[in-house]
């Protein structure tokens, strides 16, 4: 494990194609998912999520589109985007934007280079984002992930985030059937949230 003191977290004011390439591919694998079910009638609507093991691992790899990278390059100079560095090498990034109307920060992109995962790089990035938001009087940090990305949900929970929303058709009209459902999580500033191990 690399020493924590070797990692430097600092603001970034740009995020280029080259830097995204340096971080490597985006993606994850999972042996479980949060199964989402909805029961609706006139009196009540219930949406339930339950962790279930998968018969076969779920793998997802993706590359940010040109539109994504253009958006990140516009958001990076706004003051809530951070990079994790060892020397001059970028090993992690959070691209986030202040949403003024509701006094929150929205995380658009969070990534740690595969070679540096499980070494507290992501935790340091998130801790610094929380400090920055808190120092600026922000009330909460929001993000979106997928029910199939169990490791990300566990990580965000350890960072004080809680599930606050589910969108059953965020990606397609068949999200629940196809197995990838949007999960929205929030970290309220000044609150630790529930402890999940």
mmCIF file with all atom_site columns, N, CA and C in Angstrom, residues 122-164:
data_model
loop_
_atom_site.group_PDB
_atom_site.id
_atom_site.type_symbol
_atom_site.label_atom_id
_atom_site.label_alt_id
_atom_site.label_comp_id
_atom_site.label_asym_id
_atom_site.label_entity_id
_atom_site.label_seq_id
_atom_site.pdbx_PDB_ins_code
_atom_site.Cartn_x
_atom_site.Cartn_y
_atom_site.Cartn_z
_atom_site.occupancy
_atom_site.B_iso_or_equiv
_atom_site.pdbx_formal_charge
_atom_site.auth_seq_id
_atom_site.auth_comp_id
_atom_site.auth_asym_id
_atom_site.auth_atom_id
_atom_site.pdbx_PDB_model_num
ATOM 1   N N  . UNK A 1 122 ? -9.594  7.027  -3.086  1.00 0.00 ? 122 UNK A N  1
ATOM 2   C CA . UNK A 1 122 ? -10.974 7.506  -3.221  1.00 0.00 ? 122 UNK A CA 1
ATOM 3   C C  . UNK A 1 122 ? -11.479 8.161  -1.948  1.00 0.00 ? 122 UNK A C  1
ATOM 4   N N  . UNK A 1 123 ? -11.148 7.582  -0.805  1.00 0.00 ? 123 UNK A N  1
ATOM 5   C CA . UNK A 1 123 ? -11.571 8.145  0.482   1.00 0.00 ? 123 UNK A CA 1
ATOM 6   C C  . UNK A 1 123 ? -10.973 9.526  0.693   1.00 0.00 ? 123 UNK A C  1
ATOM 7   N N  . UNK A 1 124 ? -9.696  9.669  0.352   1.00 0.00 ? 124 UNK A N  1
ATOM 8   C CA . UNK A 1 124 ? -9.064  10.981 0.491   1.00 0.00 ? 124 UNK A CA 1
ATOM 9   C C  . UNK A 1 124 ? -9.713  12.014 -0.433  1.00 0.00 ? 124 UNK A C  1
ATOM 10  N N  . UNK A 1 125 ? -10.016 11.622 -1.664  1.00 0.00 ? 125 UNK A N  1
ATOM 11  C CA . UNK A 1 125 ? -10.703 12.530 -2.590  1.00 0.00 ? 125 UNK A CA 1
ATOM 12  C C  . UNK A 1 125 ? -12.046 12.954 -2.016  1.00 0.00 ? 125 UNK A C  1
ATOM 13  N N  . UNK A 1 126 ? -12.810 11.972 -1.517  1.00 0.00 ? 126 UNK A N  1
ATOM 14  C CA . UNK A 1 126 ? -14.143 12.281 -0.998  1.00 0.00 ? 126 UNK A CA 1
ATOM 15  C C  . UNK A 1 126 ? -14.059 13.133 0.262   1.00 0.00 ? 126 UNK A C  1
ATOM 16  N N  . UNK A 1 127 ? -13.124 12.817 1.154   1.00 0.00 ? 127 UNK A N  1
ATOM 17  C CA . UNK A 1 127 ? -12.967 13.615 2.375   1.00 0.00 ? 127 UNK A CA 1
ATOM 18  C C  . UNK A 1 127 ? -12.646 15.067 2.041   1.00 0.00 ? 127 UNK A C  1
ATOM 19  N N  . UNK A 1 128 ? -11.783 15.273 1.051   1.00 0.00 ? 128 UNK A N  1
ATOM 20  C CA . UNK A 1 128 ? -11.416 16.644 0.676   1.00 0.00 ? 128 UNK A CA 1
ATOM 21  C C  . UNK A 1 128 ? -12.599 17.369 0.030   1.00 0.00 ? 128 UNK A C  1
ATOM 22  N N  . UNK A 1 129 ? -13.393 16.658 -0.760  1.00 0.00 ? 129 UNK A N  1
ATOM 23  C CA . UNK A 1 129 ? -14.586 17.277 -1.351  1.00 0.00 ? 129 UNK A CA 1
ATOM 24  C C  . UNK A 1 129 ? -15.574 17.682 -0.260  1.00 0.00 ? 129 UNK A C  1
ATOM 25  N N  . UNK A 1 130 ? -15.746 16.834 0.744   1.00 0.00 ? 130 UNK A N  1
ATOM 26  C CA . UNK A 1 130 ? -16.636 17.166 1.866   1.00 0.00 ? 130 UNK A CA 1
ATOM 27  C C  . UNK A 1 130 ? -16.117 18.397 2.608   1.00 0.00 ? 130 UNK A C  1
ATOM 28  N N  . UNK A 1 131 ? -14.811 18.444 2.871   1.00 0.00 ? 131 UNK A N  1
ATOM 29  C CA . UNK A 1 131 ? -14.229 19.622 3.557   1.00 0.00 ? 131 UNK A CA 1
ATOM 30  C C  . UNK A 1 131 ? -14.454 20.896 2.744   1.00 0.00 ? 131 UNK A C  1
ATOM 31  N N  . UNK A 1 132 ? -14.236 20.795 1.434   1.00 0.00 ? 132 UNK A N  1
ATOM 32  C CA . UNK A 1 132 ? -14.420 21.944 0.549   1.00 0.00 ? 132 UNK A CA 1
ATOM 33  C C  . UNK A 1 132 ? -15.872 22.413 0.560   1.00 0.00 ? 132 UNK A C  1
ATOM 34  N N  . UNK A 1 133 ? -16.785 21.463 0.431   1.00 0.00 ? 133 UNK A N  1
ATOM 35  C CA . UNK A 1 133 ? -18.214 21.800 0.434   1.00 0.00 ? 133 UNK A CA 1
ATOM 36  C C  . UNK A 1 133 ? -18.627 22.411 1.770   1.00 0.00 ? 133 UNK A C  1
ATOM 37  N N  . UNK A 1 134 ? -18.183 21.794 2.845   1.00 0.00 ? 134 UNK A N  1
ATOM 38  C CA . UNK A 1 134 ? -18.534 22.297 4.174   1.00 0.00 ? 134 UNK A CA 1
ATOM 39  C C  . UNK A 1 134 ? -17.993 23.709 4.384   1.00 0.00 ? 134 UNK A C  1
ATOM 40  N N  . UNK A 1 135 ? -16.781 23.958 3.952   1.00 0.00 ? 135 UNK A N  1
ATOM 41  C CA . UNK A 1 135 ? -16.176 25.277 4.081   1.00 0.00 ? 135 UNK A CA 1
ATOM 42  C C  . UNK A 1 135 ? -16.900 26.349 3.299   1.00 0.00 ? 135 UNK A C  1
ATOM 43  N N  . UNK A 1 136 ? -17.623 25.939 2.259   1.00 0.00 ? 136 UNK A N  1
ATOM 44  C CA . UNK A 1 136 ? -18.371 26.886 1.434   1.00 0.00 ? 136 UNK A CA 1
ATOM 45  C C  . UNK A 1 136 ? -19.861 26.913 1.774   1.00 0.00 ? 136 UNK A C  1
ATOM 46  N N  . UNK A 1 137 ? -20.238 26.273 2.878   1.00 0.00 ? 137 UNK A N  1
ATOM 47  C CA . UNK A 1 137 ? -21.630 26.319 3.318   1.00 0.00 ? 137 UNK A CA 1
ATOM 48  C C  . UNK A 1 137 ? -22.590 25.479 2.506   1.00 0.00 ? 137 UNK A C  1
ATOM 49  N N  . UNK A 1 138 ? -22.065 24.484 1.782   1.00 0.00 ? 138 UNK A N  1
ATOM 50  C CA . UNK A 1 138 ? -22.915 23.585 0.994   1.00 0.00 ? 138 UNK A CA 1
ATOM 51  C C  . UNK A 1 138 ? -23.627 22.635 1.948   1.00 0.00 ? 138 UNK A C  1
ATOM 52  N N  . UNK A 1 139 ? -24.901 22.333 1.672   1.00 0.00 ? 139 UNK A N  1
ATOM 53  C CA . UNK A 1 139 ? -25.673 21.492 2.594   1.00 0.00 ? 139 UNK A CA 1
ATOM 54  C C  . UNK A 1 139 ? -25.570 20.002 2.303   1.00 0.00 ? 139 UNK A C  1
ATOM 55  N N  . UNK A 1 140 ? -25.250 19.606 1.043   1.00 0.00 ? 140 UNK A N  1
ATOM 56  C CA . UNK A 1 140 ? -25.213 18.177 0.716   1.00 0.00 ? 140 UNK A CA 1
ATOM 57  C C  . UNK A 1 140 ? -24.447 17.941 -0.581  1.00 0.00 ? 140 UNK A C  1
ATOM 58  N N  . UNK A 1 141 ? -23.959 16.706 -0.715  1.00 0.00 ? 141 UNK A N  1
ATOM 59  C CA . UNK A 1 141 ? -23.302 16.258 -1.947  1.00 0.00 ? 141 UNK A CA 1
ATOM 60  C C  . UNK A 1 141 ? -24.132 15.120 -2.513  1.00 0.00 ? 141 UNK A C  1
ATOM 61  N N  . UNK A 1 142 ? -24.427 15.182 -3.811  1.00 0.00 ? 142 UNK A N  1
ATOM 62  C CA . UNK A 1 142 ? -25.269 14.190 -4.487  1.00 0.00 ? 142 UNK A CA 1
ATOM 63  C C  . UNK A 1 142 ? -24.464 13.434 -5.547  1.00 0.00 ? 142 UNK A C  1
ATOM 64  N N  . UNK A 1 143 ? -24.885 12.206 -5.822  1.00 0.00 ? 143 UNK A N  1
ATOM 65  C CA . UNK A 1 143 ? -24.291 11.430 -6.910  1.00 0.00 ? 143 UNK A CA 1
ATOM 66  C C  . UNK A 1 143 ? -25.281 10.386 -7.395  1.00 0.00 ? 143 UNK A C  1
ATOM 67  N N  . UNK A 1 144 ? -24.969 9.827  -8.552  1.00 0.00 ? 144 UNK A N  1
ATOM 68  C CA . UNK A 1 144 ? -25.783 8.751  -9.139  1.00 0.00 ? 144 UNK A CA 1
ATOM 69  C C  . UNK A 1 144 ? -24.878 7.574  -9.437  1.00 0.00 ? 144 UNK A C  1
ATOM 70  N N  . UNK A 1 145 ? -25.350 6.363  -9.118  1.00 0.00 ? 145 UNK A N  1
ATOM 71  C CA . UNK A 1 145 ? -24.645 5.146  -9.481  1.00 0.00 ? 145 UNK A CA 1
ATOM 72  C C  . UNK A 1 145 ? -25.689 4.109  -9.889  1.00 0.00 ? 145 UNK A C  1
ATOM 73  N N  . UNK A 1 146 ? -25.279 2.874  -10.057 1.00 0.00 ? 146 UNK A N  1
ATOM 74  C CA . UNK A 1 146 ? -26.203 1.835  -10.511 1.00 0.00 ? 146 UNK A CA 1
ATOM 75  C C  . UNK A 1 146 ? -26.361 0.749  -9.451  1.00 0.00 ? 146 UNK A C  1
ATOM 76  N N  . UNK A 1 147 ? -27.513 0.106  -9.453  1.00 0.00 ? 147 UNK A N  1
ATOM 77  C CA . UNK A 1 147 ? -27.783 -0.974 -8.507  1.00 0.00 ? 147 UNK A CA 1
ATOM 78  C C  . UNK A 1 147 ? -26.835 -2.158 -8.701  1.00 0.00 ? 147 UNK A C  1
ATOM 79  N N  . UNK A 1 148 ? -26.205 -2.243 -9.858  1.00 0.00 ? 148 UNK A N  1
ATOM 80  C CA . UNK A 1 148 ? -25.261 -3.327 -10.136 1.00 0.00 ? 148 UNK A CA 1
ATOM 81  C C  . UNK A 1 148 ? -23.851 -3.009 -9.638  1.00 0.00 ? 148 UNK A C  1
ATOM 82  N N  . UNK A 1 149 ? -23.606 -1.756 -9.259  1.00 0.00 ? 149 UNK A N  1
ATOM 83  C CA . UNK A 1 149 ? -22.277 -1.344 -8.815  1.00 0.00 ? 149 UNK A CA 1
ATOM 84  C C  . UNK A 1 149 ? -22.216 -1.387 -7.283  1.00 0.00 ? 149 UNK A C  1
ATOM 85  N N  . UNK A 1 150 ? -22.265 -2.599 -6.759  1.00 0.00 ? 150 UNK A N  1
ATOM 86  C CA . UNK A 1 150 ? -22.351 -2.819 -5.314  1.00 0.00 ? 150 UNK A CA 1
ATOM 87  C C  . UNK A 1 150 ? -21.126 -2.267 -4.592  1.00 0.00 ? 150 UNK A C  1
ATOM 88  N N  . UNK A 1 151 ? -19.939 -2.436 -5.158  1.00 0.00 ? 151 UNK A N  1
ATOM 89  C CA . UNK A 1 151 ? -18.736 -1.921 -4.497  1.00 0.00 ? 151 UNK A CA 1
ATOM 90  C C  . UNK A 1 151 ? -18.773 -0.405 -4.373  1.00 0.00 ? 151 UNK A C  1
ATOM 91  N N  . UNK A 1 152 ? -19.276 0.274  -5.399  1.00 0.00 ? 152 UNK A N  1
ATOM 92  C CA . UNK A 1 152 ? -19.378 1.733  -5.330  1.00 0.00 ? 152 UNK A CA 1
ATOM 93  C C  . UNK A 1 152 ? -20.372 2.137  -4.243  1.00 0.00 ? 152 UNK A C  1
ATOM 94  N N  . UNK A 1 153 ? -21.509 1.471  -4.179  1.00 0.00 ? 153 UNK A N  1
ATOM 95  C CA . UNK A 1 153 ? -22.510 1.804  -3.158  1.00 0.00 ? 153 UNK A CA 1
ATOM 96  C C  . UNK A 1 153 ? -21.924 1.584  -1.766  1.00 0.00 ? 153 UNK A C  1
ATOM 97  N N  . UNK A 1 154 ? -21.205 0.486  -1.572  1.00 0.00 ? 154 UNK A N  1
ATOM 98  C CA . UNK A 1 154 ? -20.564 0.234  -0.273  1.00 0.00 ? 154 UNK A CA 1
ATOM 99  C C  . UNK A 1 154 ? -19.544 1.323  0.052   1.00 0.00 ? 154 UNK A C  1
ATOM 100 N N  . UNK A 1 155 ? -18.747 1.705  -0.930  1.00 0.00 ? 155 UNK A N  1
ATOM 101 C CA . UNK A 1 155 ? -17.755 2.762  -0.716  1.00 0.00 ? 155 UNK A CA 1
ATOM 102 C C  . UNK A 1 155 ? -18.442 4.079  -0.340  1.00 0.00 ? 155 UNK A C  1
ATOM 103 N N  . UNK A 1 156 ? -19.456 4.468  -1.099  1.00 0.00 ? 156 UNK A N  1
ATOM 104 C CA . UNK A 1 156 ? -20.135 5.734  -0.811  1.00 0.00 ? 156 UNK A CA 1
ATOM 105 C C  . UNK A 1 156 ? -20.780 5.704  0.574   1.00 0.00 ? 156 UNK A C  1
ATOM 106 N N  . UNK A 1 157 ? -21.332 4.567  0.958   1.00 0.00 ? 157 UNK A N  1
ATOM 107 C CA . UNK A 1 157 ? -21.912 4.466  2.307   1.00 0.00 ? 157 UNK A CA 1
ATOM 108 C C  . UNK A 1 157 ? -20.839 4.663  3.376   1.00 0.00 ? 157 UNK A C  1
ATOM 109 N N  . UNK A 1 158 ? -19.669 4.092  3.178   1.00 0.00 ? 158 UNK A N  1
ATOM 110 C CA . UNK A 1 158 ? -18.575 4.283  4.140   1.00 0.00 ? 158 UNK A CA 1
ATOM 111 C C  . UNK A 1 158 ? -18.150 5.747  4.206   1.00 0.00 ? 158 UNK A C  1
ATOM 112 N N  . UNK A 1 159 ? -18.401 6.486  3.142   1.00 0.00 ? 159 UNK A N  1
ATOM 113 C CA . UNK A 1 159 ? -18.079 7.921  3.101   1.00 0.00 ? 159 UNK A CA 1
ATOM 114 C C  . UNK A 1 159 ? -19.236 8.777  3.619   1.00 0.00 ? 159 UNK A C  1
ATOM 115 N N  . UNK A 1 160 ? -20.278 8.147  4.160   1.00 0.00 ? 160 UNK A N  1
ATOM 116 C CA . UNK A 1 160 ? -21.377 8.901  4.760   1.00 0.00 ? 160 UNK A CA 1
ATOM 117 C C  . UNK A 1 160 ? -22.564 9.155  3.853   1.00 0.00 ? 160 UNK A C  1
ATOM 118 N N  . UNK A 1 161 ? -22.579 8.571  2.664   1.00 0.00 ? 161 UNK A N  1
ATOM 119 C CA . UNK A 1 161 ? -23.715 8.745  1.752   1.00 0.00 ? 161 UNK A CA 1
ATOM 120 C C  . UNK A 1 161 ? -24.811 7.746  2.096   1.00 0.00 ? 161 UNK A C  1
ATOM 121 N N  . UNK A 1 162 ? -26.036 8.129  1.816   1.00 0.00 ? 162 UNK A N  1
ATOM 122 C CA . UNK A 1 162 ? -27.189 7.249  1.977   1.00 0.00 ? 162 UNK A CA 1
ATOM 123 C C  . UNK A 1 162 ? -27.989 7.238  0.681   1.00 0.00 ? 162 UNK A C  1
ATOM 124 N N  . UNK A 1 163 ? -28.663 6.138  0.435   1.00 0.00 ? 163 UNK A N  1
ATOM 125 C CA . UNK A 1 163 ? -29.552 6.073  -0.735  1.00 0.00 ? 163 UNK A CA 1
ATOM 126 C C  . UNK A 1 163 ? -30.761 6.944  -0.452  1.00 0.00 ? 163 UNK A C  1
ATOM 127 N N  . UNK A 1 164 ? -31.022 7.869  -1.354  1.00 0.00 ? 164 UNK A N  1
ATOM 128 C CA . UNK A 1 164 ? -32.153 8.781  -1.183  1.00 0.00 ? 164 UNK A CA 1
ATOM 129 C C  . UNK A 1 164 ? -33.112 8.761  -2.352  1.00 0.00 ? 164 UNK A C  1
#
